[in-house]
Amino acid sequence: MIITARRHPVRSMERVKRRIDAGANPDNAEAASELLLDALADGFRDVNADLDAAIQQIEDELLKDRPAPDARSITNLRSLMVRLHRV
């Protein structure tokens, strides 16, 4: 059990819970660790895909000579990319 003060469930833990509810049965520590690492990898993949789509959209706007996106959105994307890279 993991208890946090978050308003939303931790994504990876929610994925693990859904997999267990769907029938996954980690019967030892190794299987439980693998289940968690798979959920983390899936989460990173999803965030990476979202980042890629956002960056592609910004690049498309810049190539079409439209007004540049606001600096805050680019800064937020950059910050998230740095955090992912650290992990």
mmCIF file of C-alpha atoms in Angstrom, residues 37-70:
data_model
loop_
_atom_site.group_PDB
_atom_site.id
_atom_site.type_symbol
_atom_site.label_atom_id
_atom_site.label_comp_id
_atom_site.label_asym_id
_atom_site.label_seq_id
_atom_site.Cartn_x
_atom_site.Cartn_y
_atom_site.Cartn_z
ATOM 1 C CA LEU A 37 9.313 -1.478 -13.617
ATOM 2 C CA ASP A 38 7.066 -2.313 -16.575
ATOM 3 C CA ALA A 39 4.500 0.193 -15.305
ATOM 4 C CA LEU A 40 7.207 2.840 -14.896
ATOM 5 C CA ALA A 41 8.519 2.193 -18.406
ATOM 6 C CA ASP A 42 5.002 2.465 -19.839
ATOM 7 C CA GLY A 43 4.518 5.739 -17.993
ATOM 8 C CA PHE A 44 7.789 7.150 -19.323
ATOM 9 C CA ARG A 45 6.798 6.050 -22.825
ATOM 10 C CA ASP A 46 3.445 7.843 -22.550
ATOM 11 C CA VAL A 47 5.004 11.051 -21.220
ATOM 12 C CA ASN A 48 7.660 10.904 -23.918
ATOM 13 C CA ALA A 49 4.997 10.521 -26.620
ATOM 14 C CA ASP A 50 3.097 13.514 -25.212
ATOM 15 C CA LEU A 51 6.288 15.578 -25.147
ATOM 16 C CA ASP A 52 7.119 14.576 -28.695
ATOM 17 C CA ALA A 53 3.665 15.597 -29.907
ATOM 18 C CA ALA A 54 3.893 18.964 -28.131
ATOM 19 C CA ILE A 55 7.339 19.665 -29.570
ATOM 20 C CA GLN A 56 6.204 18.664 -33.060
ATOM 21 C CA GLN A 57 3.277 21.065 -32.777
ATOM 22 C CA ILE A 58 5.569 23.919 -31.706
ATOM 23 C CA GLU A 59 7.959 23.165 -34.559
ATOM 24 C CA ASP A 60 5.073 23.108 -37.052
ATOM 25 C CA GLU A 61 3.882 26.492 -35.836
ATOM 26 C CA LEU A 62 7.382 27.944 -36.156
ATOM 27 C CA LEU A 63 7.827 26.537 -39.678
ATOM 28 C CA LYS A 64 4.505 28.020 -40.797
ATOM 29 C CA ASP A 65 5.721 31.483 -39.725
ATOM 30 C CA ARG A 66 2.965 31.748 -37.170
ATOM 31 C CA PRO A 67 3.497 33.616 -33.913
ATOM 32 C CA ALA A 68 5.894 31.786 -31.637
ATOM 33 C CA PRO A 69 4.349 29.920 -28.711
ATOM 34 C CA ASP A 70 4.636 31.604 -25.366
#
